[in-house]
């Protein structure tokens, strides 16, 4: 019975063909042609990376990974704080179809061992900051073949930096005009394994396919649920890249050709200075930072005339905080998104302009949601709280090597149980109430 099942609208653009790696390759190749087009800016050092730099390095690194012997059956890990190099191994792996697992750069050795035990990566791309811990972990895990330090050119302690790895493994006669990403079945090929405790405490590996990611790429370009595609639009993000929220928003921004100003650590004054100086049009926050800005005394000292939207996600945002921040930044609306690691990215998003204070938004295109009465399993109508369920092509493939945990959260019809209590109003706007 379709009664009380809410469906998202048709996508603005039809879903493009190809793997997420082919779509990323096509986008970067396009933006690389715009001379001087900046992709990333380090908000702390002001250093820039151009789209043409990213395009060149990712093609050479992909060729190097192929020559190193990695393929669609391989997994690499990324363990790094937000920096300008983070997405280079990630994008190169997407071109080839190598699965990427991203681990929290603040994790202890024990937590890293647990995560790596699930995914068994053969190469770890780490930063100078995480190298010591990663080296200790490597000595305990025989399946880790090598480490590459992404924000160090020549590497150290016998391990390659990004440039030395490329010069060591890339074809000596490499011709970027001849480089092409691999083609493979995007529905089955796992692009990422992200970690989530789901509805129980133990961390599990969430398998995100290339198809899941292609749907995110489509939604982020949707004028209603994402952003307009205007290359060079300045965006400021402080969201950790190693989590789904930061990973799949930032990859989406790169497919749009935006200029992404990044921070690895939040500092209020620097954040506000960056908003002003780079004429930022959209910025992504988490509720704790929204609360900080609701109480901040610094906002009046800056000019935010270019700022069109503040977007929040990663946890529920209270109506009060949202309204205070909206007024303090003199914005027409603050947008929200709700997602789970198990749904790749946001599956409920406040549509551009029609924002209901306190609502986390409407169902995104090509997805469905229902609210279920936990006492009898009946599907509920508007304004009746129950457990949120979702269906659609951003729902994860499943938990890595864990069939029982997968079938405990995704039923035979493909409905994913969120573990969150919510209701929707007559217009299909959703309100999150509580965690089950
Ligand atoms: O809460 C979580 O576990 C994580 C898993 S992925 C996730 C979210 N991803 C996204 C991706 C995008 C957004 N947006 C905020 C709403 C405005 C337009 C889209 C950006 C919000 C969220 S919340 N939240």
XYZ file of C-alpha atoms and ligand atoms in Angstrom:
460
model
C 0.000 0.000 0.000
C 1.566 3.273 -1.206
C -0.670 5.109 1.251
C 1.527 7.251 3.594
C 4.745 6.435 1.772
C 6.456 9.709 0.822
C 8.361 9.808 -2.461
C 10.960 12.405 -3.441
C 10.399 14.347 -6.691
C 11.911 13.540 -10.083
C 15.611 14.527 -10.299
C 16.167 17.885 -12.043
C 18.838 16.299 -14.306
C 18.621 12.621 -15.354
C 21.178 10.417 -13.577
C 24.372 10.582 -15.677
C 25.982 7.396 -17.028
C 29.218 5.878 -15.826
C 30.909 5.103 -12.548
C 31.447 7.783 -9.904
C 35.103 7.703 -10.980
C 34.220 8.382 -14.651
C 31.867 11.202 -13.638
C 34.529 12.749 -11.391
C 37.136 12.363 -14.185
C 34.860 14.113 -16.735
C 34.132 16.972 -14.302
C 37.772 17.568 -13.280
C 38.901 17.367 -16.930
C 36.373 20.118 -17.763
C 37.360 22.444 -14.905
C 41.085 21.807 -15.541
C 40.590 23.665 -18.847
C 39.633 26.871 -16.988
C 43.023 28.541 -16.479
C 43.740 29.287 -12.841
C 40.440 27.767 -11.640
C 40.983 27.115 -7.925
C 39.604 23.874 -6.437
C 40.842 23.988 -2.838
C 42.209 26.658 -0.507
C 43.707 25.842 2.896
C 41.970 28.345 5.192
C 44.948 28.260 7.592
C 47.873 28.647 5.143
C 45.919 30.306 2.243
C 47.644 27.838 -0.109
C 45.638 27.080 -3.293
C 45.316 23.931 -5.423
C 43.969 24.347 -8.975
C 41.564 21.988 -10.761
C 44.307 21.393 -13.322
C 46.690 20.317 -10.526
C 44.108 17.868 -9.119
C 43.329 16.482 -12.568
C 47.027 15.923 -13.432
C 48.036 14.419 -10.085
C 44.999 12.103 -9.811
C 45.592 10.714 -13.342
C 49.278 10.113 -12.619
C 48.530 8.648 -9.182
C 45.858 6.353 -10.693
C 48.392 5.120 -13.264
C 50.875 4.573 -10.413
C 48.319 2.596 -8.373
C 47.600 0.386 -11.409
C 51.353 -0.231 -11.863
C 51.713 -0.923 -8.147
C 49.247 -3.779 -8.745
C 45.981 -2.431 -7.310
C 42.625 -3.066 -9.017
C 38.862 -3.442 -8.386
C 39.572 -6.159 -5.799
C 41.862 -3.880 -3.782
C 41.188 -1.633 -0.800
C 43.226 1.380 0.317
C 42.794 3.348 3.534
C 42.983 7.110 4.100
C 43.828 8.328 7.588
C 44.300 12.091 7.644
C 42.953 15.366 8.983
C 41.364 17.757 6.440
C 44.105 18.952 4.077
C 44.731 19.847 0.419
C 45.967 16.345 -0.435
C 43.146 14.296 1.206
C 41.128 13.766 -1.984
C 44.056 12.900 -4.273
C 44.272 9.176 -3.359
C 40.460 9.085 -2.946
C 39.767 10.347 -6.484
C 42.550 8.227 -8.038
C 41.027 5.133 -6.401
C 37.573 6.057 -7.771
C 39.026 6.206 -11.311
C 40.345 2.627 -10.946
C 37.521 1.126 -8.850
C 39.767 0.559 -5.807
C 37.678 0.591 -2.610
C 38.555 3.424 -0.192
C 38.094 3.057 3.552
C 38.456 6.249 5.575
C 39.316 6.037 9.263
C 39.093 8.726 11.927
C 42.439 10.547 12.135
C 41.918 10.887 15.904
C 41.514 7.126 16.417
C 43.792 5.252 18.831
C 45.825 2.272 17.639
C 43.236 -0.151 19.077
C 40.354 1.520 17.182
C 42.440 1.550 13.968
C 43.184 -2.169 14.373
C 39.438 -2.919 14.780
C 38.517 -0.937 11.652
C 41.341 -2.321 9.516
C 40.386 -5.831 10.627
C 37.055 -5.313 8.820
C 38.451 -3.918 5.540
C 42.074 -5.229 5.361
C 43.498 -2.349 3.233
C 46.781 -3.081 1.404
C 48.016 0.537 1.220
C 47.475 3.254 3.853
C 47.549 6.894 2.728
C 48.240 8.900 5.877
C 49.428 12.401 6.829
C 52.611 13.455 8.626
C 50.394 13.935 11.689
C 48.986 10.366 11.697
C 52.133 8.578 10.412
C 53.516 7.430 13.802
C 50.278 5.647 14.801
C 49.835 4.164 11.314
C 53.430 2.839 11.338
C 52.768 1.080 14.679
C 49.550 -0.435 13.302
C 51.345 -1.573 10.125
C 53.853 -3.616 12.142
C 50.877 -5.629 13.522
C 48.982 -6.222 10.237
C 50.660 -8.349 7.558
C 48.130 -7.403 4.844
C 49.294 -3.760 4.878
C 51.940 -3.649 2.127
C 53.005 -0.006 2.378
C 52.278 3.508 3.644
C 52.221 6.733 1.577
C 52.475 10.099 3.359
C 50.178 12.397 1.384
C 51.322 15.813 2.681
C 55.028 15.089 2.279
C 56.607 15.067 -1.194
C 59.562 12.722 -0.742
C 58.402 10.679 2.250
C 60.560 9.567 5.155
C 61.548 6.589 7.287
C 61.645 4.438 4.164
C 58.107 5.293 3.051
C 57.053 7.265 -0.043
C 55.472 10.707 -0.116
C 52.822 11.305 -2.772
C 55.268 12.658 -5.368
C 57.954 10.040 -4.757
C 55.314 7.264 -4.969
C 54.170 8.676 -8.331
C 57.680 9.159 -9.750
C 58.509 5.629 -8.608
C 55.469 3.829 -10.088
C 54.043 6.052 -12.851
C 54.816 5.103 -16.488
C 57.976 6.986 -17.462
C 56.261 7.818 -20.766
C 52.894 8.600 -19.096
C 50.689 10.612 -21.458
C 47.704 12.163 -19.651
C 45.833 12.427 -22.971
C 45.825 8.626 -23.144
C 44.747 8.084 -19.517
C 41.174 6.827 -19.004
C 39.411 5.692 -15.821
C 38.207 2.082 -15.676
C 34.629 1.113 -16.554
C 32.853 -1.398 -14.325
C 29.407 -2.201 -12.896
C 28.643 0.827 -10.698
C 25.854 -0.980 -8.812
C 28.182 -3.692 -7.546
C 31.573 -2.020 -7.255
C 32.176 -0.777 -3.679
C 33.571 2.765 -3.758
C 33.873 3.325 0.005
C 33.690 1.483 3.302
C 32.785 3.971 6.052
C 32.437 3.031 9.721
C 29.223 3.284 11.711
C 27.857 1.735 14.873
C 24.398 1.630 13.215
C 21.727 0.898 15.813
C 24.121 -1.145 18.003
C 27.419 -0.133 19.653
C 29.945 -2.090 17.605
C 31.564 -0.270 14.643
C 30.667 -1.917 11.330
C 31.919 -1.269 7.770
C 29.253 0.470 5.638
C 29.682 -0.491 1.954
C 28.893 2.455 -0.375
C 28.734 1.544 -4.088
C 29.628 3.737 -7.059
C 25.880 3.904 -7.777
C 25.211 5.249 -4.258
C 27.790 7.988 -4.885
C 26.429 8.786 -8.376
C 23.052 9.501 -6.746
C 24.739 11.932 -4.318
C 26.487 13.641 -7.256
C 23.076 14.077 -8.896
C 21.382 15.463 -5.739
C 24.178 17.975 -5.026
C 23.564 19.526 -8.468
C 19.775 19.582 -8.068
C 18.712 23.277 -7.889
C 16.123 22.458 -5.193
C 18.074 20.016 -3.007
C 21.650 21.033 -3.742
C 23.443 24.056 -5.126
C 23.430 25.785 -8.502
C 26.353 24.563 -10.613
C 28.473 27.698 -11.003
C 32.190 26.853 -11.087
C 34.337 29.084 -8.817
C 31.444 29.554 -6.325
C 33.264 29.887 -2.952
C 32.213 27.346 -0.284
C 33.671 27.081 3.229
C 33.626 23.702 4.977
C 34.941 22.588 8.373
C 33.286 19.130 8.211
C 35.782 16.265 8.719
C 36.434 14.633 5.319
C 36.826 11.212 6.932
C 33.099 11.039 7.833
C 30.301 10.533 5.270
C 28.998 14.086 5.824
C 32.324 15.710 4.862
C 33.435 13.080 2.338
C 30.360 13.100 0.110
C 29.608 16.821 0.305
C 33.184 17.777 -0.615
C 33.392 15.189 -3.457
C 30.083 16.651 -4.683
C 31.482 20.203 -4.545
C 34.463 19.084 -6.676
C 32.092 17.711 -9.349
C 30.460 21.195 -9.393
C 33.748 23.080 -9.837
C 33.309 25.070 -6.620
C 36.213 26.796 -4.852
C 36.336 24.927 -1.542
C 37.977 26.677 1.406
C 38.866 24.007 3.981
C 39.765 24.012 7.683
C 41.262 21.117 9.652
C 40.519 22.764 13.000
C 37.711 25.194 13.830
C 38.758 28.658 15.041
C 35.894 31.131 15.306
C 37.751 34.310 14.270
C 39.494 32.622 11.344
C 36.190 31.073 10.208
C 34.433 34.465 10.189
C 37.446 36.135 8.516
C 37.415 33.470 5.758
C 33.649 33.899 5.206
C 34.249 37.610 4.621
C 37.572 37.635 2.755
C 36.679 34.889 0.237
C 33.115 36.202 -0.238
C 31.801 32.754 0.714
C 28.269 31.990 -0.602
C 27.557 28.760 1.263
C 29.015 27.153 4.350
C 28.453 23.778 6.046
C 28.275 23.536 9.826
C 27.329 21.048 12.529
C 24.814 21.916 15.298
C 27.516 22.451 17.935
C 29.024 25.220 15.775
C 25.542 26.617 15.088
C 25.085 26.924 18.884
C 28.480 28.636 19.135
C 27.432 31.233 16.534
C 24.057 31.697 18.262
C 26.034 33.021 21.282
C 28.987 34.651 19.451
C 29.723 38.358 19.950
C 31.975 38.617 16.888
C 29.474 38.320 14.034
C 28.664 42.030 13.819
C 32.350 42.829 13.049
C 32.321 41.234 9.599
C 30.700 41.750 6.183
C 28.769 38.612 5.078
C 26.916 40.246 2.169
C 27.883 37.352 -0.175
C 26.661 34.606 2.161
C 23.504 33.003 0.688
C 23.154 29.971 2.924
C 24.283 28.287 6.090
C 23.664 24.530 5.948
C 23.669 22.230 8.945
C 23.857 18.464 9.228
C 25.312 15.519 11.095
C 22.912 15.831 14.033
C 19.475 17.340 14.775
C 19.371 21.173 14.857
C 16.890 22.887 17.179
C 14.445 25.412 15.699
C 15.534 28.074 18.236
C 19.244 27.839 17.387
C 18.450 27.777 13.656
C 16.328 30.936 13.926
C 18.885 32.850 16.069
C 21.714 32.045 13.626
C 19.529 32.899 10.625
C 18.790 36.359 12.072
C 22.370 37.032 13.201
C 23.730 36.337 9.710
C 20.695 38.147 8.176
C 19.860 35.133 5.979
C 16.485 34.202 4.455
C 16.924 30.626 5.652
C 19.215 28.094 7.289
C 19.084 24.745 5.482
C 19.306 21.346 7.151
C 19.996 17.830 5.977
C 19.489 14.461 7.642
C 21.442 11.394 6.663
C 23.038 8.262 8.061
C 26.326 6.656 7.097
C 24.017 3.876 5.890
C 22.261 6.271 3.468
C 25.530 7.571 1.936
C 24.624 11.254 2.423
C 21.590 13.429 3.222
C 18.320 11.678 2.386
C 16.104 14.468 3.835
C 17.051 18.004 2.797
C 15.322 21.365 3.255
C 14.500 22.333 -0.322
C 15.920 25.691 -1.419
C 13.668 28.593 -0.322
C 10.751 26.651 1.197
C 12.307 26.126 4.609
C 10.163 25.304 7.619
C 11.883 26.323 10.864
C 12.826 23.194 12.755
C 12.197 20.837 9.854
C 15.092 18.771 8.537
C 13.480 18.835 5.090
C 11.800 16.664 2.489
C 12.663 13.330 0.850
C 15.337 13.767 -1.848
C 14.754 12.678 -5.472
C 14.520 8.957 -6.284
C 14.001 8.002 -2.631
C 11.061 7.116 -0.398
C 10.416 7.430 3.340
C 7.820 6.051 5.723
C 7.083 6.473 9.434
C 6.195 3.202 11.170
C 4.380 2.609 14.449
C 6.928 0.531 16.393
C 4.200 -1.231 18.388
C 2.376 -2.774 15.414
C 4.418 -2.040 12.294
C 1.634 0.054 10.691
C 2.651 2.906 8.344
C 1.578 6.205 9.960
C 0.080 9.355 8.425
C 1.080 12.990 8.980
C 1.908 14.359 12.455
C 2.190 10.892 14.031
C 5.661 10.075 15.446
C 7.155 6.693 14.626
C 10.349 5.088 13.367
C 11.784 6.490 10.119
C 12.469 4.051 7.235
C 14.083 4.864 3.882
C 14.326 3.226 0.463
C 16.268 4.147 -2.679
C 19.598 3.956 -4.482
C 21.646 5.783 -1.846
C 20.905 3.022 0.696
C 24.181 1.204 1.392
C 24.997 -2.191 -0.173
C 25.284 -3.575 3.378
C 27.718 -4.031 6.242
C 31.133 -5.486 5.291
C 31.254 -9.281 5.995
C 28.225 -8.986 8.283
C 25.105 -10.485 6.692
C 23.146 -10.716 9.935
C 23.710 -7.042 10.890
C 22.727 -6.106 7.308
C 19.462 -8.094 7.333
C 18.684 -6.689 10.796
C 18.614 -3.147 9.365
C 17.507 -3.611 5.712
C 14.376 -5.725 5.118
C 13.624 -7.950 2.099
C 11.924 -5.030 0.261
C 15.003 -2.823 0.656
C 13.627 -0.573 3.434
C 16.353 0.643 5.784
C 15.455 1.091 9.450
C 16.911 4.443 10.676
C 16.643 3.953 14.444
C 15.307 7.540 14.652
C 11.832 8.684 15.762
C 10.296 11.357 13.533
C 7.063 12.636 12.010
C 6.171 14.550 8.846
C 3.604 17.354 8.438
C 0.891 17.719 5.771
C 3.463 19.201 3.345
C 5.891 16.293 3.737
C 8.351 18.237 5.885
C 10.106 15.941 8.369
C 10.893 16.637 12.025
C 13.355 14.418 13.911
C 12.293 13.822 17.516
C 14.652 11.325 19.071
C 17.051 8.404 18.706
C 15.389 5.041 19.425
O 24.432 12.129 10.723
C 25.199 11.347 10.111
O 25.594 10.258 10.527
C 25.761 11.799 8.792
C 25.861 10.737 7.737
S 25.845 11.670 6.225
C 25.082 13.020 6.958
C 24.708 14.152 6.236
N 25.079 14.363 5.006
C 24.683 15.572 4.547
C 24.978 16.083 3.298
C 24.551 17.342 2.960
C 23.832 18.101 3.892
N 23.430 19.369 3.537
C 22.799 20.278 4.439
C 21.472 20.714 3.909
C 21.560 21.690 2.791
C 21.841 21.162 1.425
C 22.693 19.926 1.343
C 23.840 19.919 2.264
C 23.538 17.596 5.159
C 23.984 16.327 5.456
S 23.820 15.436 6.908
N 24.996 12.893 8.242
